[in-house]
Amino acid sequence: DAGVIQSPRHEVTEMGQEVTLRCKPISGHDYLFWYRQTMMRGLELLIYFNNNVPIDDSGMPEDRFSAKMPNASFSTLKIQPSEPRDSAVYFCASSLTPANTEAFFGQGTRLTVV
Amino acid sequence: GQNIDQPTEMTATEGAIVQINCTYQTSGFNGLFWYQQHAGEAPTFLSYNVLDGLEEKGRFSSFLSRSKGYSYLLLKELQMKDSASYLCAVSPENRDDKIIFGKGTRLHILP
């Protein structure tokens, strides 16, 4: 397996524009996580899915953020409209049973909103 | 609430030993993880502890005390490539599957 695949690797956009981040988890992993990482706040859990169903979205900062998982091999994180404070590295991770097994992270998307 | 604390930065010398501490206060406990993250890269799994005691894996060992809400990662025979951030993470709930990360400890290795 190629591991967790995220696209794009880098995204620069203007404030107010819509941004869509994509993730392909490892085949067979039932759990998918979206994290945001900044120097100030570290690695924050935004939302996670189990078998394509959103389980906990309490970490999503506000209504501008939304995430979907239409099937077991694809998820998106959308920010609309984007703001400069959304600039961060966004990681997607997948896992079998996250409570006691490792999570595999994608290479991340570095988002810059100007 | 959930809280995970670890030092922001540490410095050690090549060939030496370093211990990175992590304390946590969570509503429950279902396991503790350590991840390594090199600059500009994704976190990668190092260790998992669910029972008290020391788990050894090569040059790296991880210790857990559940009663104290405390863990440490011990790195021996430090190499320059060990320069990275080390993230402590906790699975806080028995019936929940999310993992909460600390902010990480940036470890600098000096020659």
Coordinates of N, CA and C in Angstrom, one line a residue:
Chain A
D1 N 0.8 -1.2 0.0 CA 0.0 0.0 0.0 C 0.9 1.2 0.0
A2 N 0.4 2.3 -0.7 CA 1.2 3.5 -0.8 C 1.2 4.4 0.5
G3 N 0.4 4.0 1.4 CA 0.2 4.8 2.6 C -0.9 5.8 2.4
V4 N -1.1 6.7 3.4 CA -2.1 7.7 3.3 C -1.7 8.8 2.3
I5 N -2.5 9.1 1.4 CA -2.1 10.0 0.3 C -3.0 11.3 0.4
Q6 N -2.3 12.4 0.5 CA -3.0 13.7 0.6 C -2.6 14.6 -0.6
S7 N -3.6 15.4 -1.0 CA -3.3 16.3 -2.1 C -4.2 17.6 -1.8
P8 N -3.7 18.7 -2.2 CA -2.3 19.0 -2.7 C -1.3 19.0 -1.6
R9 N 0.0 19.0 -1.9 CA 1.0 19.1 -0.8 C 1.1 20.5 -0.3
H10 N 0.9 21.4 -1.2 CA 1.0 22.9 -0.9 C -0.2 23.6 -1.5
E11 N -0.7 24.5 -0.8 CA -1.8 25.3 -1.4 C -1.7 26.7 -0.9
V12 N -1.7 27.7 -1.8 CA -1.7 29.1 -1.5 C -2.9 29.7 -2.1
T13 N -3.7 30.4 -1.3 CA -4.9 30.9 -1.7 C -5.2 32.3 -1.1
E14 N -6.1 33.0 -1.7 CA -6.4 34.3 -1.2 C -7.6 34.2 -0.2
M15 N -7.5 35.1 0.7 CA -8.6 35.1 1.7 C -10.0 35.2 1.0
G16 N -10.9 34.4 1.5 CA -12.2 34.4 1.0 C -12.5 33.3 0.0
Q17 N -11.4 32.7 -0.5 CA -11.6 31.6 -1.5 C -11.9 30.3 -0.8
E18 N -12.5 29.4 -1.5 CA -12.8 28.1 -1.0 C -11.5 27.2 -1.2
V19 N -11.3 26.4 -0.2 CA -10.1 25.4 -0.3 C -10.6 24.0 0.0
T20 N -10.2 23.1 -0.8 CA -10.6 21.7 -0.6 C -9.3 20.8 -0.5
L21 N -9.2 20.1 0.6 CA -8.1 19.2 0.8 C -8.6 17.8 0.7
R22 N -7.7 16.9 0.1 CA -8.2 15.6 -0.2 C -7.3 14.6 0.5
C23 N -7.9 13.4 0.8 CA -7.2 12.3 1.5 C -7.7 11.0 1.0
K24 N -6.7 10.1 0.8 CA -7.0 8.7 0.5 C -6.4 7.9 1.6
P25 N -7.2 7.2 2.5 CA -6.6 6.5 3.6 C -6.0 5.1 3.1
I26 N -5.4 4.4 4.0 CA -4.9 3.1 3.7 C -6.1 2.2 3.6
S27 N -6.0 1.3 2.6 CA -7.1 0.4 2.3 C -7.3 -0.5 3.5
G28 N -8.6 -0.7 3.9 CA -8.9 -1.5 5.1 C -8.9 -0.8 6.4
H29 N -8.4 0.4 6.5 CA -8.5 1.2 7.7 C -9.9 1.7 7.9
D30 N -10.5 1.5 9.0 CA -11.9 1.9 9.2 C -12.0 3.3 9.8
Y31 N -10.9 3.9 10.3 CA -10.9 5.2 10.9 C -10.1 6.2 10.1
L32 N -10.6 7.4 9.9 CA -9.9 8.4 9.3 C -10.0 9.7 10.1
F33 N -8.8 10.4 10.3 CA -8.7 11.5 11.1 C -8.2 12.7 10.3
W34 N -8.8 13.9 10.6 CA -8.2 15.1 10.1 C -7.6 15.9 11.2
Y35 N -6.3 16.3 11.1 CA -5.7 17.1 12.1 C -5.2 18.4 11.5
R36 N -5.0 19.4 12.3 CA -4.4 20.7 11.9 C -3.2 20.9 12.8
Q37 N -2.1 21.3 12.3 CA -0.9 21.6 13.1 C -0.3 23.0 12.9
T38 N -0.2 23.7 14.0 CA 0.5 25.0 14.0 C 1.5 25.0 15.1
M39 N 2.4 26.0 15.0 CA 3.4 26.1 16.1 C 2.7 26.4 17.4
M40 N 1.7 27.3 17.4 CA 1.1 27.7 18.6 C 0.3 26.6 19.3
R41 N -0.5 25.9 18.5 CA -1.5 25.0 19.1 C -1.1 23.5 18.9
G42 N 0.0 23.2 18.2 CA 0.4 21.8 18.0 C -0.6 21.1 17.1
L43 N -0.7 19.8 17.3 CA -1.5 19.0 16.4 C -2.9 18.8 17.0
E44 N -3.9 19.4 16.4 CA -5.3 19.4 16.9 C -6.2 18.5 16.0
L45 N -7.0 17.7 16.7 CA -7.9 16.9 16.0 C -9.1 17.7 15.6
L46 N -9.4 17.7 14.3 CA -10.6 18.4 13.8 C -11.8 17.6 13.8
I47 N -11.7 16.4 13.2 CA -12.9 15.5 13.0 C -12.3 14.1 12.7
Y48 N -13.1 13.1 13.1 CA -12.8 11.8 12.6 C -14.0 11.0 12.2
F49 N -13.7 10.0 11.3 CA -14.8 9.2 10.8 C -14.5 7.7 11.2
N50 N -15.6 7.0 11.3 CA -15.5 5.5 11.5 C -16.4 4.9 10.4
N51 N -15.9 4.1 9.6 CA -16.7 3.5 8.5 C -17.4 4.5 7.7
N52 N -16.8 5.6 7.4 CA -17.3 6.7 6.6 C -18.3 7.6 7.3
V53 N -18.5 7.3 8.5 CA -19.5 8.1 9.3 C -18.8 9.1 10.2
P54 N -19.1 10.4 10.2 CA -18.4 11.3 11.2 C -18.9 11.0 12.6
I55 N -17.9 10.8 13.4 CA -18.1 10.4 14.8 C -18.0 11.6 15.8
D56 N -17.0 12.4 15.6 CA -16.7 13.5 16.5 C -16.2 14.7 15.7
D57 N -17.0 15.7 15.6 CA -16.5 16.9 14.9 C -16.3 18.1 15.8
S58 N -16.2 17.8 17.1 CA -16.1 18.9 18.1 C -14.8 19.8 17.9
G59 N -13.9 19.3 17.2 CA -12.6 20.0 17.0 C -12.7 21.0 15.8
M60 N -13.8 20.9 15.0 CA -13.9 21.7 13.8 C -14.1 23.2 14.4
P61 N -13.2 24.1 13.9 CA -13.2 25.4 14.6 C -14.5 26.2 14.4
E62 N -15.1 26.1 13.2 CA -16.3 26.9 13.0 C -17.0 26.4 11.7
D63 N -18.1 27.0 11.4 CA -19.0 26.5 10.3 C -18.3 26.7 9.0
R64 N -17.2 27.4 8.9 CA -16.5 27.5 7.6 C -15.8 26.2 7.2
F65 N -15.6 25.3 8.2 CA -15.0 24.1 8.0 C -16.0 23.0 7.8
S66 N -15.8 22.1 6.8 CA -16.7 20.9 6.7 C -15.9 19.8 6.2
A67 N -16.3 18.6 6.5 CA -15.6 17.4 6.0 C -16.6 16.3 5.6
K68 N -16.2 15.6 4.6 CA -17.0 14.5 4.1 C -16.2 13.3 3.8
M69 N -16.8 12.1 3.8 CA -16.2 10.9 3.5 C -17.2 10.1 2.7
P70 N -17.3 10.3 1.4 CA -18.4 9.7 0.6 C -18.2 8.2 0.4
N71 N -16.9 7.7 0.6 CA -16.7 6.3 0.5 C -15.4 5.9 1.3
A72 N -15.1 4.7 1.4 CA -14.0 4.2 2.3 C -12.7 4.6 1.8
S73 N -12.5 5.1 0.6 CA -11.2 5.4 0.0 C -11.0 6.9 -0.2
F74 N -11.9 7.8 0.3 CA -11.8 9.2 -0.1 C -12.4 10.1 1.0
S75 N -11.7 11.1 1.4 CA -12.3 12.1 2.3 C -11.8 13.5 1.8
T76 N -12.7 14.5 2.1 CA -12.3 15.9 1.8 C -12.5 16.8 3.1
L77 N -11.7 17.8 3.2 CA -11.8 18.8 4.2 C -11.9 20.1 3.4
K78 N -13.0 20.8 3.6 CA -13.3 22.1 2.9 C -13.3 23.3 3.8
I79 N -12.7 24.3 3.4 CA -12.8 25.6 4.2 C -13.4 26.6 3.2
Q80 N -14.5 27.2 3.6 CA -15.2 28.2 2.8 C -16.0 29.2 3.7
P81 N -15.6 30.5 3.7 CA -14.4 31.1 3.0 C -13.2 30.9 3.9
S82 N -12.0 30.9 3.2 CA -10.8 30.8 4.0 C -10.3 32.1 4.5
E83 N -9.6 32.0 5.6 CA -9.1 33.2 6.3 C -7.6 33.0 6.6
P84 N -6.8 34.1 6.7 CA -5.4 33.9 7.0 C -5.1 33.1 8.2
R85 N -5.9 33.1 9.2 CA -5.7 32.3 10.4 C -5.9 30.8 10.2
D86 N -6.4 30.4 9.1 CA -6.5 29.0 8.7 C -5.1 28.5 8.2
S87 N -4.2 29.3 8.0 CA -2.9 28.9 7.5 C -2.3 27.9 8.5
A88 N -1.9 26.7 8.0 CA -1.4 25.6 8.9 C -1.1 24.4 8.0
V89 N -0.6 23.4 8.6 CA -0.4 22.1 7.9 C -1.6 21.2 8.4
Y90 N -2.3 20.7 7.4 CA -3.4 19.8 7.6 C -3.0 18.4 7.3
F91 N -3.1 17.5 8.3 CA -2.8 16.1 8.2 C -4.0 15.3 8.2
C92 N -4.0 14.3 7.4 CA -5.0 13.2 7.4 C -4.3 11.9 7.9
A93 N -5.0 11.2 8.7 CA -4.4 9.9 9.2 C -5.4 8.8 9.2
S94 N -5.0 7.6 9.1 CA -6.0 6.5 9.1 C -5.4 5.4 10.1
S95 N -6.4 4.6 10.5 CA -6.0 3.6 11.6 C -7.0 2.5 11.5
L96 N -6.6 1.3 12.1 CA -7.5 0.2 12.2 C -8.3 0.3 13.4
T97 N -7.7 0.4 14.6 CA -8.4 0.6 15.9 C -7.6 1.6 16.7
P98 N -7.9 2.9 16.5 CA -6.9 3.9 17.0 C -6.7 3.9 18.5
A99 N -7.5 3.3 19.3 CA -7.3 3.3 20.7 C -6.0 2.5 21.1
N100 N -5.7 1.6 20.3 CA -4.5 0.7 20.7 C -3.6 0.3 19.5
T101 N -3.8 1.0 18.4 CA -2.9 0.7 17.3 C -2.4 2.1 16.7
E102 N -1.3 2.0 16.0 CA -0.8 3.3 15.5 C -1.6 3.9 14.4
A103 N -1.6 5.2 14.3 CA -2.2 5.9 13.2 C -1.1 6.2 12.1
F104 N -1.5 6.1 10.9 CA -0.6 6.4 9.8 C -1.0 7.7 9.2
F105 N 0.0 8.6 9.1 CA -0.3 10.0 8.7 C 0.1 10.1 7.2
G106 N -0.6 10.9 6.5 CA -0.2 11.4 5.2 C 0.9 12.5 5.4
Q107 N 1.4 12.9 4.2 CA 2.5 13.9 4.3 C 2.0 15.3 4.6
G108 N 0.7 15.5 4.6 CA 0.2 16.8 5.0 C 0.0 17.7 3.8
T109 N -0.9 18.7 4.0 CA -1.1 19.8 3.1 C -0.7 21.1 3.8
R110 N 0.3 21.8 3.3 CA 0.6 23.1 3.9 C -0.2 24.2 3.2
L111 N -1.1 24.7 4.0 CA -2.1 25.7 3.5 C -1.6 27.1 3.9
T112 N -1.5 28.0 2.9 CA -1.2 29.4 3.2 C -2.3 30.3 2.7
V113 N -3.0 31.0 3.5 CA -4.1 31.9 3.1 C -3.6 33.4 3.2
V114 N -3.5 34.1 2.1 CA -2.9 35.4 2.1 C -4.0 36.5 1.9
Chain B
G1 N -11.7 18.4 31.3 CA -11.0 18.6 30.0 C -9.8 17.7 29.8
Q2 N -9.3 17.8 28.7 CA -8.1 17.0 28.4 C -6.9 17.9 28.3
N3 N -5.8 17.4 28.9 CA -4.6 18.2 28.9 C -3.4 17.3 28.9
I4 N -2.4 17.6 28.0 CA -1.2 16.8 27.9 C -0.1 17.8 27.9
D5 N 0.9 17.7 28.8 CA 2.0 18.6 28.9 C 3.3 17.9 28.7
Q6 N 4.2 18.5 27.9 CA 5.5 18.1 27.7 C 6.4 19.3 27.4
P7 N 7.7 19.2 27.7 CA 8.6 20.4 27.5 C 8.6 20.8 26.1
T8 N 8.8 22.1 25.8 CA 8.7 22.6 24.5 C 10.0 22.2 23.7
E9 N 11.1 22.4 24.4 CA 12.4 22.1 23.7 C 13.4 21.4 24.6
M10 N 14.3 20.6 24.1 CA 15.4 20.0 24.8 C 16.6 19.9 23.9
T11 N 17.7 19.9 24.5 CA 19.0 19.8 23.8 C 19.8 18.7 24.4
A12 N 20.5 17.9 23.6 CA 21.3 16.8 24.1 C 22.5 16.6 23.2
T13 N 23.4 15.8 23.6 CA 24.7 15.6 22.8 C 24.7 14.3 22.2
E14 N 25.2 14.2 21.0 CA 25.3 12.9 20.3 C 26.0 11.9 21.1
G15 N 25.4 10.7 21.1 CA 25.9 9.6 21.9 C 25.4 9.5 23.4
A16 N 24.7 10.6 23.8 CA 24.2 10.6 25.2 C 22.8 10.0 25.3
I17 N 22.2 10.2 26.5 CA 20.9 9.7 26.7 C 20.0 10.9 27.1
V18 N 18.8 10.9 26.6 CA 17.8 11.9 26.9 C 16.5 11.3 27.3
Q19 N 15.8 12.0 28.3 CA 14.5 11.5 28.7 C 13.5 12.7 28.5
I20 N 12.5 12.4 27.7 CA 11.4 13.4 27.4 C 10.2 13.0 28.2
N21 N 9.7 13.9 29.1 CA 8.6 13.6 30.0 C 7.3 14.1 29.4
C22 N 6.2 13.4 29.8 CA 4.9 13.8 29.4 C 3.9 13.5 30.6
T23 N 3.2 14.5 30.9 CA 2.1 14.3 31.9 C 0.8 14.6 31.3
Y24 N -0.2 13.9 31.7 CA -1.6 14.0 31.1 C -2.6 14.0 32.2
Q25 N -3.7 14.8 31.9 CA -4.9 14.8 32.7 C -6.1 14.6 31.7
T26 N -6.7 13.4 31.7 CA -7.7 13.2 30.8 C -8.9 12.5 31.5
S27 N -10.1 12.6 30.9 CA -11.3 12.1 31.5 C -11.3 10.6 31.6
G28 N -10.5 9.9 30.9 CA -10.3 8.5 30.9 C -8.9 8.1 30.4
F29 N -8.6 6.9 30.3 CA -7.3 6.5 29.7 C -7.5 5.1 29.0
N30 N -7.0 5.1 27.8 CA -7.1 3.9 27.0 C -5.8 3.6 26.3
G31 N -4.7 4.3 26.7 CA -3.4 4.1 26.1 C -2.6 5.3 25.8
L32 N -1.3 5.2 25.7 CA -0.5 6.4 25.5 C 0.5 6.1 24.4
F33 N 0.7 7.0 23.4 CA 1.5 6.8 22.3 C 2.6 7.9 22.3
W34 N 3.8 7.5 21.7 CA 4.8 8.4 21.3 C 5.0 8.4 19.8
Y35 N 5.1 9.6 19.2 CA 5.3 9.7 17.8 C 6.6 10.6 17.6
Q36 N 7.3 10.4 16.5 CA 8.4 11.2 16.1 C 8.0 12.0 14.9
Q37 N 8.4 13.2 14.8 CA 8.1 14.0 13.7 C 9.3 14.9 13.3
H38 N 9.9 14.6 12.1 CA 11.0 15.4 11.6 C 10.4 16.6 11.0
A39 N 11.2 17.7 10.9 CA 10.7 18.9 10.4 C 10.2 18.8 9.0
G40 N 9.0 19.3 8.7 CA 8.4 19.2 7.4 C 7.9 17.9 7.0
E41 N 7.9 16.9 7.9 CA 7.4 15.6 7.6 C 6.2 15.2 8.5
A42 N 5.6 14.0 8.2 CA 4.5 13.6 9.0 C 4.9 12.9 10.3
P43 N 4.1 12.9 11.3 CA 4.4 12.1 12.5 C 4.5 10.6 12.2
T44 N 5.4 9.9 12.8 CA 5.5 8.4 12.6 C 5.5 7.8 14.0
F45 N 4.9 6.6 14.1 CA 4.7 5.9 15.4 C 6.0 5.4 16.0
L46 N 6.2 5.6 17.3 CA 7.3 5.1 18.0 C 6.9 4.0 19.0
S47 N 5.9 4.3 19.8 CA 5.6 3.3 20.9 C 4.2 3.5 21.4
Y48 N 3.7 2.4 22.1 CA 2.4 2.4 22.7 C 2.5 1.8 24.0
N49 N 1.9 2.4 25.1 CA 1.9 1.8 26.4 C 0.4 1.9 26.9
V50 N 0.0 0.8 27.4 CA -1.3 0.8 28.1 C -1.2 0.3 29.5
L51 N -0.2 -0.5 29.8 CA 0.0 -1.0 31.2 C 1.2 -0.2 31.8
D52 N 1.3 -0.2 33.1 CA 2.4 0.4 33.8 C 3.7 -0.3 33.5
G53 N 4.8 0.5 33.4 CA 6.1 -0.2 33.2 C 6.8 0.3 32.0
L54 N 7.9 -0.3 31.7 CA 8.8 0.1 30.6 C 8.7 -0.8 29.4
E55 N 8.6 -0.2 28.3 CA 8.6 -0.9 27.0 C 9.8 -0.5 26.2
E56 N 10.7 -1.5 25.9 CA 11.9 -1.2 25.2 C 11.9 -1.7 23.8
K57 N 12.4 -0.8 22.9 CA 12.4 -1.1 21.5 C 13.7 -0.5 20.9
G58 N 14.7 -1.3 20.9 CA 16.0 -0.8 20.4 C 16.6 0.3 21.3
R59 N 16.9 1.4 20.6 CA 17.5 2.6 21.4 C 16.4 3.4 22.1
F60 N 15.2 3.1 21.8 CA 14.1 3.9 22.4 C 13.3 3.0 23.4
S61 N 12.9 3.7 24.5 CA 12.1 3.0 25.5 C 11.0 4.0 25.9
S62 N 9.9 3.4 26.3 CA 8.8 4.3 26.8 C 8.3 3.7 28.1
F63 N 8.0 4.6 29.1 CA 7.6 4.2 30.4 C 6.2 4.9 30.7
L64 N 5.4 4.1 31.4 CA 4.1 4.7 31.8 C 3.8 4.4 33.3
S65 N 3.2 5.4 33.9 CA 2.6 5.3 35.3 C 1.2 5.8 35.2
R66 N 0.2 5.0 35.2 CA -1.1 5.4 35.1 C -1.6 6.2 36.3
S67 N -1.2 5.7 37.5 CA -1.6 6.4 38.7 C -1.1 7.8 38.8
K68 N 0.1 8.1 38.2 CA 0.6 9.4 38.2 C 0.3 10.2 37.0
G69 N -0.3 9.6 36.0 CA -0.6 10.3 34.7 C 0.7 10.8 34.1
Y70 N 1.7 9.9 34.0 CA 3.0 10.2 33.6 C 3.6 9.2 32.7
S71 N 4.4 9.7 31.7 CA 5.1 8.8 30.8 C 6.4 9.5 30.5
Y72 N 7.4 8.7 30.1 CA 8.6 9.3 29.5 C 9.1 8.5 28.3
L73 N 9.7 9.1 27.4 CA 10.4 8.5 26.3 C 11.9 8.6 26.5
L74 N 12.6 7.5 26.5 CA 14.0 7.5 26.7 C 14.8 7.1 25.4
L75 N 15.7 8.0 25.0 CA 16.4 7.8 23.8 C 17.9 7.6 24.2
K76 N 18.5 6.5 23.8 CA 19.8 6.2 24.2 C 20.7 6.3 22.9
E77 N 22.0 6.4 23.2 CA 23.0 6.5 22.1 C 22.5 7.4 21.0
L78 N 22.3 8.7 21.4 CA 21.7 9.6 20.5 C 22.5 9.8 19.2
Q79 N 21.7 9.9 18.1 CA 22.3 10.2 16.8 C 21.8 11.5 16.3
M80 N 22.5 12.1 15.3 CA 22.1 13.3 14.8 C 20.7 13.2 14.2
K81 N 20.4 12.1 13.6 CA 19.1 11.9 12.9 C 17.9 11.9 14.0
D82 N 18.2 11.8 15.2 CA 17.2 11.8 16.3 C 16.7 13.3 16.5
S83 N 17.3 14.2 15.9 CA 16.8 15.6 16.0 C 15.4 15.7 15.3
A84 N 14.4 15.9 16.1 CA 13.0 15.9 15.7 C 12.1 16.4 16.8
S85 N 10.9 16.5 16.5 CA 9.9 16.7 17.6 C 9.3 15.3 18.0
Y86 N 9.1 15.2 19.3 CA 8.5 14.0 19.9 C 7.2 14.3 20.5
L87 N 6.1 13.7 20.0 CA 4.8 14.0 20.4 C 4.2 12.9 21.3
C88 N 3.7 13.3 22.4 CA 3.0 12.4 23.3 C 1.5 12.5 23.0
A89 N 0.9 11.3 22.9 CA -0.6 11.3 22.6 C -1.3 10.3 23.5
V90 N -2.5 10.7 23.8 CA -3.3 9.8 24.7 C -4.6 9.5 24.1
S91 N -5.1 8.3 24.2 CA -6.4 7.8 23.9 C -7.2 8.0 25.2
P92 N -8.1 9.0 25.3 CA -8.6 9.4 26.6 C -9.9 8.6 27.0
E93 N -10.6 8.0 26.1 CA -11.9 7.5 26.5 C -11.9 6.0 26.2
N94 N -12.5 5.2 27.0 CA -12.6 3.8 26.7 C -13.6 3.5 25.6
R95 N -14.6 4.4 25.4 CA -15.5 4.1 24.3 C -15.4 5.1 23.2
D96 N -14.3 5.8 23.2 CA -14.1 6.8 22.1 C -12.8 6.4 21.5
D97 N -12.7 6.8 20.2 CA -11.5 6.3 19.5 C -10.6 7.5 19.1
K98 N -10.8 8.6 19.6 CA -9.9 9.7 19.2 C -8.6 9.7 20.0
I99 N -7.6 10.3 19.4 CA -6.3 10.4 20.0 C -6.0 11.9 20.2
I100 N -5.6 12.3 21.4 CA -5.3 13.7 21.7 C -3.8 13.8 21.8
F101 N -3.2 14.8 21.0 CA -1.8 15.0 21.0 C -1.3 16.1 21.9
G102 N -0.2 16.0 22.5 CA 0.5 17.1 23.1 C 1.1 18.0 22.1
K103 N 1.7 19.1 22.5 CA 2.3 20.0 21.5 C 3.6 19.6 21.0
G104 N 4.2 18.6 21.6 CA 5.5 18.1 21.1 C 6.7 18.7 21.8
T105 N 7.8 18.0 21.8 CA 9.0 18.4 22.4 C 10.0 18.4 21.2
R106 N 10.6 19.6 20.9 CA 11.6 19.7 19.9 C 13.0 19.3 20.5
L107 N 13.6 18.2 20.0 CA 14.9 17.8 20.5 C 16.0 18.2 19.5
H108 N 16.9 18.9 20.1 CA 18.1 19.3 19.3 C 19.3 18.4 19.7
I109 N 20.0 17.8 18.7 CA 21.1 17.0 19.1 C 22.4 17.8 18.6
L110 N 23.3 18.0 19.5 CA 24.6 18.7 19.3 C 25.7 17.7 19.0
P111 N 26.6 17.9 18.0 CA 27.7 17.0 17.8 C 28.7 17.0 18.9

